[in-house]
Amino acid sequence: MNTFPTPPPRSMIRLTTVELRRLTARRLTVIGVLGVLAITALLLVATWIDAKPPSEAEQRQSQAQFETAHQYWEEHAEEDRARCAEEWQKQPDPKPALDEMCNYPEPRIDDFGKPRAVFAESMPELLLGSSYLLLFAAFLIGASFLGAEFSTGAIGNWLTFEPRRLRVYGSKLLAAAIGLAPVAAAVLAILTLGTYLIVDQLGDTSSTTGKVWGDLTATAGRAVLLIAVGAALGGVVGLLLRHTAAAIGVAMGYLVLIEGVFAGFLNKAQPWLVKLNFDAFVRHDTTYYVNECSTGDDGSYLCTGIEKTLSFEHGASYLGILTVVLVLLGGAVFYRRDVNS
């Protein structure tokens, strides 16, 4: 009877190191990172174009528009305010406050023409938007990392060298998370520094205080953490579906059907969708709107958008529970299922 020698035990650190080398050597990983860097460069170019000051002709046009609007305000503001107050009296309840509905502030030159780029105002949204891109890239790379091993059958060969499945599973998820975290940190750092240098030359950075830098650093740090988690969860989905294309299809289907269509029809369900909880965690609280509708005394049906806040704690709890559930599910399936079926 032929026997095979039992392979020597391998530590999690050694297994994770091996998986990291395999991850960085994959073609899709290299292509994905290069693609993210290319898009980051395009974002910086777009920032430069957006921050460019208006031409002299545009400035003259804005000045003329301001002078016309200011003259009209001086001549007709009181008349318009009185007419608006009469219309306000006729509005059915509930109605907005009088000062809110009939507010005619004096025009300012800053209200006309292209607004000046302000780093402290634009950078938080740019960080959040770029985090979506990095999350999708990390999910794709993580899904491919595990999905390809099942579709090619390579996972069966690897288990002959390291039969302890949970260690293999854990090392692959750790490698995906650890491998993508520095990439995300580097990209966000390049984007932040590049945007600051551009706006410093073409716009306004005077309001960039130490607190602003601290908030931006904290936002980027939270984004990097979720991007690393996204890479690991991409691996879990790739493992469950056993194919990279299937994992991408599920992700795109969720974004289109759930985050797009479903959220549009049932906006009160927004606190239970991934995107809003991602925003709440990265931004440390976020806001959203729900429609509150009622029938007026005259039978009219009115809907008003009510602003609500989704807290950081809600986002952290939601994403934490989702991560734990998916990781445990993936571990249970990998531990019990035949890798060759």
PDB file of C-alpha atoms in Angstrom, residues 79-313:
ATOM      1  CA  GLU A  79     -42.272  94.110  -4.914  1.00  0.00           C
ATOM      2  CA  ASP A  80     -41.329  90.449  -5.505  1.00  0.00           C
ATOM      3  CA  ARG A  81     -41.230  89.767  -1.777  1.00  0.00           C
ATOM      4  CA  ALA A  82     -44.726  91.184  -1.290  1.00  0.00           C
ATOM      5  CA  ARG A  83     -46.104  89.175  -4.218  1.00  0.00           C
ATOM      6  CA  CYS A  84     -44.496  86.020  -2.846  1.00  0.00           C
ATOM      7  CA  ALA A  85     -46.026  86.661   0.589  1.00  0.00           C
ATOM      8  CA  GLU A  86     -49.473  86.792  -0.983  1.00  0.00           C
ATOM      9  CA  GLU A  87     -48.835  83.473  -2.728  1.00  0.00           C
ATOM     10  CA  TRP A  88     -47.570  82.018   0.545  1.00  0.00           C
ATOM     11  CA  GLN A  89     -50.837  82.876   2.270  1.00  0.00           C
ATOM     12  CA  LYS A  90     -52.730  80.815  -0.340  1.00  0.00           C
ATOM     13  CA  GLN A  91     -50.530  77.725   0.086  1.00  0.00           C
ATOM     14  CA  PRO A  92     -52.218  74.738   1.837  1.00  0.00           C
ATOM     15  CA  ASP A  93     -50.769  73.447   5.080  1.00  0.00           C
ATOM     16  CA  PRO A  94     -48.190  72.177   5.711  1.00  0.00           C
ATOM     17  CA  LYS A  95     -46.233  74.908   3.942  1.00  0.00           C
ATOM     18  CA  PRO A  96     -42.654  76.124   4.213  1.00  0.00           C
ATOM     19  CA  ALA A  97     -41.678  79.076   6.403  1.00  0.00           C
ATOM     20  CA  LEU A  98     -42.273  82.516   4.870  1.00  0.00           C
ATOM     21  CA  ASP A  99     -38.592  83.495   5.065  1.00  0.00           C
ATOM     22  CA  GLU A 100     -37.665  80.240   3.386  1.00  0.00           C
ATOM     23  CA  MET A 101     -40.096  80.600   0.498  1.00  0.00           C
ATOM     24  CA  CYS A 102     -39.778  84.343  -0.044  1.00  0.00           C
ATOM     25  CA  ASN A 103     -36.062  84.861   0.396  1.00  0.00           C
ATOM     26  CA  TYR A 104     -34.561  87.292  -2.131  1.00  0.00           C
ATOM     27  CA  PRO A 105     -30.972  87.918  -1.025  1.00  0.00           C
ATOM     28  CA  GLU A 106     -28.851  90.637  -2.575  1.00  0.00           C
ATOM     29  CA  PRO A 107     -26.894  89.263  -5.563  1.00  0.00           C
ATOM     30  CA  ARG A 108     -23.117  88.930  -5.127  1.00  0.00           C
ATOM     31  CA  ILE A 109     -20.465  88.813  -7.783  1.00  0.00           C
ATOM     32  CA  ASP A 110     -19.392  85.380  -6.456  1.00  0.00           C
ATOM     33  CA  ASP A 111     -22.808  84.012  -7.464  1.00  0.00           C
ATOM     34  CA  PHE A 112     -22.078  84.576 -11.140  1.00  0.00           C
ATOM     35  CA  GLY A 113     -19.652  82.747 -13.346  1.00  0.00           C
ATOM     36  CA  LYS A 114     -17.420  79.839 -12.499  1.00  0.00           C
ATOM     37  CA  PRO A 115     -16.954  79.360  -8.739  1.00  0.00           C
ATOM     38  CA  ARG A 116     -13.411  79.207  -7.427  1.00  0.00           C
ATOM     39  CA  ALA A 117     -12.158  75.758  -6.485  1.00  0.00           C
ATOM     40  CA  VAL A 118     -11.820  75.297  -2.706  1.00  0.00           C
ATOM     41  CA  PHE A 119      -9.743  72.311  -1.573  1.00  0.00           C
ATOM     42  CA  ALA A 120     -11.464  71.883   1.808  1.00  0.00           C
ATOM     43  CA  GLU A 121     -14.877  71.723   0.111  1.00  0.00           C
ATOM     44  CA  SER A 122     -14.129  69.494  -2.878  1.00  0.00           C
ATOM     45  CA  MET A 123     -11.674  66.980  -1.419  1.00  0.00           C
ATOM     46  CA  PRO A 124     -14.069  65.047   0.881  1.00  0.00           C
ATOM     47  CA  GLU A 125     -16.394  64.230  -2.029  1.00  0.00           C
ATOM     48  CA  LEU A 126     -13.445  63.371  -4.266  1.00  0.00           C
ATOM     49  CA  LEU A 127     -12.139  60.964  -1.623  1.00  0.00           C
ATOM     50  CA  LEU A 128     -15.533  59.290  -1.334  1.00  0.00           C
ATOM     51  CA  GLY A 129     -15.965  58.990  -5.102  1.00  0.00           C
ATOM     52  CA  SER A 130     -12.495  57.524  -5.616  1.00  0.00           C
ATOM     53  CA  SER A 131     -13.178  55.069  -2.784  1.00  0.00           C
ATOM     54  CA  TYR A 132     -16.017  53.570  -4.855  1.00  0.00           C
ATOM     55  CA  LEU A 133     -13.576  52.970  -7.695  1.00  0.00           C
ATOM     56  CA  LEU A 134     -10.993  51.387  -5.409  1.00  0.00           C
ATOM     57  CA  LEU A 135     -13.621  49.224  -3.714  1.00  0.00           C
ATOM     58  CA  PHE A 136     -14.831  47.849  -7.035  1.00  0.00           C
ATOM     59  CA  ALA A 137     -11.254  47.174  -8.202  1.00  0.00           C
ATOM     60  CA  ALA A 138     -10.413  45.455  -4.911  1.00  0.00           C
ATOM     61  CA  PHE A 139     -13.565  43.326  -5.094  1.00  0.00           C
ATOM     62  CA  LEU A 140     -12.750  42.338  -8.676  1.00  0.00           C
ATOM     63  CA  ILE A 141      -9.147  41.387  -7.849  1.00  0.00           C
ATOM     64  CA  GLY A 142     -10.213  39.465  -4.740  1.00  0.00           C
ATOM     65  CA  ALA A 143     -12.947  37.590  -6.624  1.00  0.00           C
ATOM     66  CA  SER A 144     -10.525  36.674  -9.394  1.00  0.00           C
ATOM     67  CA  PHE A 145      -7.881  35.596  -6.896  1.00  0.00           C
ATOM     68  CA  LEU A 146     -10.071  32.827  -5.451  1.00  0.00           C
ATOM     69  CA  GLY A 147     -12.518  32.275  -8.297  1.00  0.00           C
ATOM     70  CA  ALA A 148      -9.776  31.456 -10.790  1.00  0.00           C
ATOM     71  CA  GLU A 149      -8.332  28.779  -8.513  1.00  0.00           C
ATOM     72  CA  PHE A 150     -11.635  26.929  -8.519  1.00  0.00           C
ATOM     73  CA  SER A 151     -12.370  27.352 -12.227  1.00  0.00           C
ATOM     74  CA  THR A 152      -8.884  26.052 -13.118  1.00  0.00           C
ATOM     75  CA  GLY A 153      -8.757  23.345 -10.442  1.00  0.00           C
ATOM     76  CA  ALA A 154      -5.561  24.797  -8.914  1.00  0.00           C
ATOM     77  CA  ILE A 155      -7.119  24.818  -5.455  1.00  0.00           C
ATOM     78  CA  GLY A 156      -7.142  20.992  -5.370  1.00  0.00           C
ATOM     79  CA  ASN A 157      -3.400  20.871  -6.027  1.00  0.00           C
ATOM     80  CA  TRP A 158      -2.745  23.444  -3.325  1.00  0.00           C
ATOM     81  CA  LEU A 159      -4.713  21.426  -0.766  1.00  0.00           C
ATOM     82  CA  THR A 160      -2.415  18.436  -1.342  1.00  0.00           C
ATOM     83  CA  PHE A 161       0.421  20.559   0.049  1.00  0.00           C
ATOM     84  CA  GLU A 162      -1.624  22.255   2.788  1.00  0.00           C
ATOM     85  CA  PRO A 163      -4.686  20.123   3.649  1.00  0.00           C
ATOM     86  CA  ARG A 164      -5.893  22.340   6.506  1.00  0.00           C
ATOM     87  CA  ARG A 165      -8.632  24.096   4.615  1.00  0.00           C
ATOM     88  CA  LEU A 166      -9.478  26.831   7.097  1.00  0.00           C
ATOM     89  CA  ARG A 167      -5.854  27.953   7.187  1.00  0.00           C
ATOM     90  CA  VAL A 168      -5.787  28.055   3.406  1.00  0.00           C
ATOM     91  CA  TYR A 169      -9.065  29.980   3.381  1.00  0.00           C
ATOM     92  CA  GLY A 170      -7.906  32.462   5.998  1.00  0.00           C
ATOM     93  CA  SER A 171      -4.540  33.046   4.361  1.00  0.00           C
ATOM     94  CA  LYS A 172      -6.139  33.794   0.991  1.00  0.00           C
ATOM     95  CA  LEU A 173      -8.553  36.330   2.459  1.00  0.00           C
ATOM     96  CA  LEU A 174      -5.775  37.947   4.492  1.00  0.00           C
ATOM     97  CA  ALA A 175      -3.569  38.149   1.419  1.00  0.00           C
ATOM     98  CA  ALA A 176      -6.317  39.832  -0.599  1.00  0.00           C
ATOM     99  CA  ALA A 177      -6.968  42.381   2.158  1.00  0.00           C
ATOM    100  CA  ILE A 178      -3.310  43.042   3.012  1.00  0.00           C
ATOM    101  CA  GLY A 179      -2.285  43.206  -0.635  1.00  0.00           C
ATOM    102  CA  LEU A 180      -4.889  45.811  -1.643  1.00  0.00           C
ATOM    103  CA  ALA A 181      -4.699  48.029   1.454  1.00  0.00           C
ATOM    104  CA  PRO A 182      -1.347  49.702   0.572  1.00  0.00           C
ATOM    105  CA  VAL A 183      -2.495  50.180  -3.017  1.00  0.00           C
ATOM    106  CA  ALA A 184      -5.616  51.996  -1.790  1.00  0.00           C
ATOM    107  CA  ALA A 185      -3.589  54.090   0.658  1.00  0.00           C
ATOM    108  CA  ALA A 186      -1.079  55.078  -2.028  1.00  0.00           C
ATOM    109  CA  VAL A 187      -3.775  56.000  -4.565  1.00  0.00           C
ATOM    110  CA  LEU A 188      -5.712  58.129  -2.066  1.00  0.00           C
ATOM    111  CA  ALA A 189      -2.491  59.831  -0.952  1.00  0.00           C
ATOM    112  CA  ILE A 190      -1.529  60.620  -4.567  1.00  0.00           C
ATOM    113  CA  LEU A 191      -5.020  61.936  -5.280  1.00  0.00           C
ATOM    114  CA  THR A 192      -5.085  64.120  -2.145  1.00  0.00           C
ATOM    115  CA  LEU A 193      -1.606  65.571  -2.605  1.00  0.00           C
ATOM    116  CA  GLY A 194      -2.105  66.101  -6.338  1.00  0.00           C
ATOM    117  CA  THR A 195      -5.446  67.837  -5.809  1.00  0.00           C
ATOM    118  CA  TYR A 196      -3.946  70.093  -3.133  1.00  0.00           C
ATOM    119  CA  LEU A 197      -1.076  71.167  -5.384  1.00  0.00           C
ATOM    120  CA  ILE A 198      -3.479  71.874  -8.274  1.00  0.00           C
ATOM    121  CA  VAL A 199      -5.954  73.857  -6.183  1.00  0.00           C
ATOM    122  CA  ASP A 200      -3.132  75.692  -4.421  1.00  0.00           C
ATOM    123  CA  GLN A 201      -2.047  77.069  -7.813  1.00  0.00           C
ATOM    124  CA  LEU A 202      -5.469  77.666  -9.365  1.00  0.00           C
ATOM    125  CA  GLY A 203      -7.951  77.885  -6.500  1.00  0.00           C
ATOM    126  CA  ASP A 204      -8.184  78.396  -2.756  1.00  0.00           C
ATOM    127  CA  THR A 205      -6.420  76.365  -0.051  1.00  0.00           C
ATOM    128  CA  SER A 206      -6.537  79.029   2.677  1.00  0.00           C
ATOM    129  CA  SER A 207      -9.265  77.188   4.599  1.00  0.00           C
ATOM    130  CA  THR A 208      -7.221  73.966   4.781  1.00  0.00           C
ATOM    131  CA  THR A 209      -6.555  73.952   8.516  1.00  0.00           C
ATOM    132  CA  GLY A 210      -5.022  71.238  10.656  1.00  0.00           C
ATOM    133  CA  LYS A 211      -8.527  69.995  11.468  1.00  0.00           C
ATOM    134  CA  VAL A 212      -9.322  69.682   7.752  1.00  0.00           C
ATOM    135  CA  TRP A 213      -6.173  67.608   7.205  1.00  0.00           C
ATOM    136  CA  GLY A 214      -7.064  65.459  10.211  1.00  0.00           C
ATOM    137  CA  ASP A 215     -10.586  64.845   8.911  1.00  0.00           C
ATOM    138  CA  LEU A 216      -9.293  63.992   5.430  1.00  0.00           C
ATOM    139  CA  THR A 217      -6.730  61.581   6.873  1.00  0.00           C
ATOM    140  CA  ALA A 218      -9.398  59.875   8.995  1.00  0.00           C
ATOM    141  CA  THR A 219     -11.731  59.630   5.984  1.00  0.00           C
ATOM    142  CA  ALA A 220      -8.986  58.089   3.850  1.00  0.00           C
ATOM    143  CA  GLY A 221      -8.070  55.664   6.648  1.00  0.00           C
ATOM    144  CA  ARG A 222     -11.647  54.441   6.988  1.00  0.00           C
ATOM    145  CA  ALA A 223     -11.883  54.104   3.205  1.00  0.00           C
ATOM    146  CA  VAL A 224      -8.675  52.022   3.085  1.00  0.00           C
ATOM    147  CA  LEU A 225     -10.060  49.714   5.784  1.00  0.00           C
ATOM    148  CA  LEU A 226     -13.284  49.100   3.837  1.00  0.00           C
ATOM    149  CA  ILE A 227     -11.402  48.625   0.574  1.00  0.00           C
ATOM    150  CA  ALA A 228      -9.289  45.926   2.215  1.00  0.00           C
ATOM    151  CA  VAL A 229     -12.469  44.291   3.533  1.00  0.00           C
ATOM    152  CA  GLY A 230     -13.975  44.562   0.045  1.00  0.00           C
ATOM    153  CA  ALA A 231     -11.024  42.664  -1.424  1.00  0.00           C
ATOM    154  CA  ALA A 232     -11.521  39.873   1.116  1.00  0.00           C
ATOM    155  CA  LEU A 233     -15.275  39.735   0.481  1.00  0.00           C
ATOM    156  CA  GLY A 234     -14.595  39.603  -3.243  1.00  0.00           C
ATOM    157  CA  GLY A 235     -12.576  36.490  -2.483  1.00  0.00           C
ATOM    158  CA  VAL A 236     -15.473  35.032  -0.518  1.00  0.00           C
ATOM    159  CA  VAL A 237     -17.932  35.645  -3.373  1.00  0.00           C
ATOM    160  CA  GLY A 238     -15.430  34.220  -5.885  1.00  0.00           C
ATOM    161  CA  LEU A 239     -15.105  31.131  -3.715  1.00  0.00           C
ATOM    162  CA  LEU A 240     -18.862  30.685  -3.333  1.00  0.00           C
ATOM    163  CA  LEU A 241     -19.577  31.099  -7.053  1.00  0.00           C
ATOM    164  CA  ARG A 242     -16.300  29.490  -8.218  1.00  0.00           C
ATOM    165  CA  HIS A 243     -15.916  31.851 -11.139  1.00  0.00           C
ATOM    166  CA  THR A 244     -14.722  35.439 -11.504  1.00  0.00           C
ATOM    167  CA  ALA A 245     -17.341  36.376 -14.113  1.00  0.00           C
ATOM    168  CA  ALA A 246     -20.155  35.088 -11.900  1.00  0.00           C
ATOM    169  CA  ALA A 247     -18.884  37.154  -8.956  1.00  0.00           C
ATOM    170  CA  ILE A 248     -18.731  40.287 -11.093  1.00  0.00           C
ATOM    171  CA  GLY A 249     -22.222  39.557 -12.439  1.00  0.00           C
ATOM    172  CA  VAL A 250     -23.630  39.289  -8.923  1.00  0.00           C
ATOM    173  CA  ALA A 251     -21.953  42.556  -7.893  1.00  0.00           C
ATOM    174  CA  MET A 252     -23.223  44.435 -10.952  1.00  0.00           C
ATOM    175  CA  GLY A 253     -26.701  42.949 -10.557  1.00  0.00           C
ATOM    176  CA  TYR A 254     -26.831  44.131  -6.956  1.00  0.00           C
ATOM    177  CA  LEU A 255     -25.721  47.649  -7.888  1.00  0.00           C
ATOM    178  CA  VAL A 256     -28.226  47.987 -10.737  1.00  0.00           C
ATOM    179  CA  LEU A 257     -31.269  46.197  -9.309  1.00  0.00           C
ATOM    180  CA  ILE A 258     -30.986  46.814  -5.568  1.00  0.00           C
ATOM    181  CA  GLU A 259     -29.025  50.047  -5.210  1.00  0.00           C
ATOM    182  CA  GLY A 260     -30.545  51.551  -8.359  1.00  0.00           C
ATOM    183  CA  VAL A 261     -34.088  50.341  -9.000  1.00  0.00           C
ATOM    184  CA  PHE A 262     -35.120  49.092  -5.556  1.00  0.00           C
ATOM    185  CA  ALA A 263     -33.714  52.117  -3.695  1.00  0.00           C
ATOM    186  CA  GLY A 264     -35.545  54.449  -6.067  1.00  0.00           C
ATOM    187  CA  PHE A 265     -38.944  52.884  -5.367  1.00  0.00           C
ATOM    188  CA  LEU A 266     -38.547  52.237  -1.637  1.00  0.00           C
ATOM    189  CA  ASN A 267     -36.382  55.084  -0.409  1.00  0.00           C
ATOM    190  CA  LYS A 268     -37.212  54.350   3.232  1.00  0.00           C
ATOM    191  CA  ALA A 269     -35.191  51.140   2.861  1.00  0.00           C
ATOM    192  CA  GLN A 270     -32.007  53.097   2.145  1.00  0.00           C
ATOM    193  CA  PRO A 271     -30.493  52.556   5.641  1.00  0.00           C
ATOM    194  CA  TRP A 272     -30.311  48.823   4.839  1.00  0.00           C
ATOM    195  CA  LEU A 273     -28.412  49.160   1.573  1.00  0.00           C
ATOM    196  CA  VAL A 274     -24.648  48.741   1.314  1.00  0.00           C
ATOM    197  CA  LYS A 275     -23.814  52.029  -0.396  1.00  0.00           C
ATOM    198  CA  LEU A 276     -25.386  54.313   2.193  1.00  0.00           C
ATOM    199  CA  ASN A 277     -23.763  52.384   5.037  1.00  0.00           C
ATOM    200  CA  PHE A 278     -20.436  52.604   3.189  1.00  0.00           C
ATOM    201  CA  ASP A 279     -20.931  56.386   2.994  1.00  0.00           C
ATOM    202  CA  ALA A 280     -21.872  56.587   6.673  1.00  0.00           C
ATOM    203  CA  PHE A 281     -18.715  54.743   7.704  1.00  0.00           C
ATOM    204  CA  VAL A 282     -16.296  56.582   5.411  1.00  0.00           C
ATOM    205  CA  ARG A 283     -17.753  60.063   5.994  1.00  0.00           C
ATOM    206  CA  HIS A 284     -18.481  59.439   9.698  1.00  0.00           C
ATOM    207  CA  ASP A 285     -22.231  60.048   9.323  1.00  0.00           C
ATOM    208  CA  THR A 286     -24.094  60.773   6.126  1.00  0.00           C
ATOM    209  CA  THR A 287     -27.474  62.156   5.142  1.00  0.00           C
ATOM    210  CA  TYR A 288     -30.223  60.920   2.849  1.00  0.00           C
ATOM    211  CA  TYR A 289     -33.751  61.962   1.918  1.00  0.00           C
ATOM    212  CA  VAL A 290     -37.077  60.202   2.249  1.00  0.00           C
ATOM    213  CA  ASN A 291     -40.434  61.407   0.930  1.00  0.00           C
ATOM    214  CA  GLU A 292     -43.063  62.281   3.518  1.00  0.00           C
ATOM    215  CA  CYS A 293     -46.449  62.573   1.796  1.00  0.00           C
ATOM    216  CA  SER A 294     -49.756  63.851   3.124  1.00  0.00           C
ATOM    217  CA  THR A 295     -53.164  64.996   1.917  1.00  0.00           C
ATOM    218  CA  GLY A 296     -54.003  68.673   2.445  1.00  0.00           C
ATOM    219  CA  ASP A 297     -57.312  70.120   3.634  1.00  0.00           C
ATOM    220  CA  ASP A 298     -58.252  70.904   0.038  1.00  0.00           C
ATOM    221  CA  GLY A 299     -57.609  67.321  -1.066  1.00  0.00           C
ATOM    222  CA  SER A 300     -54.221  68.003  -2.635  1.00  0.00           C
ATOM    223  CA  TYR A 301     -51.520  65.372  -2.193  1.00  0.00           C
ATOM    224  CA  LEU A 302     -48.097  66.797  -1.357  1.00  0.00           C
ATOM    225  CA  CYS A 303     -44.734  65.100  -0.850  1.00  0.00           C
ATOM    226  CA  THR A 304     -41.797  66.726   0.891  1.00  0.00           C
ATOM    227  CA  GLY A 305     -38.220  65.470   0.985  1.00  0.00           C
ATOM    228  CA  ILE A 306     -37.138  65.045   4.613  1.00  0.00           C
ATOM    229  CA  GLU A 307     -33.420  64.938   5.358  1.00  0.00           C
ATOM    230  CA  LYS A 308     -32.332  62.148   7.684  1.00  0.00           C
ATOM    231  CA  THR A 309     -28.960  61.119   9.103  1.00  0.00           C
ATOM    232  CA  LEU A 310     -27.413  57.658   9.020  1.00  0.00           C
ATOM    233  CA  SER A 311     -24.849  57.432  11.793  1.00  0.00           C
ATOM    234  CA  PHE A 312     -21.297  56.153  11.674  1.00  0.00           C
ATOM    235  CA  GLU A 313     -22.212  53.564  14.313  1.00  0.00           C
TER     236      GLU A 313
END
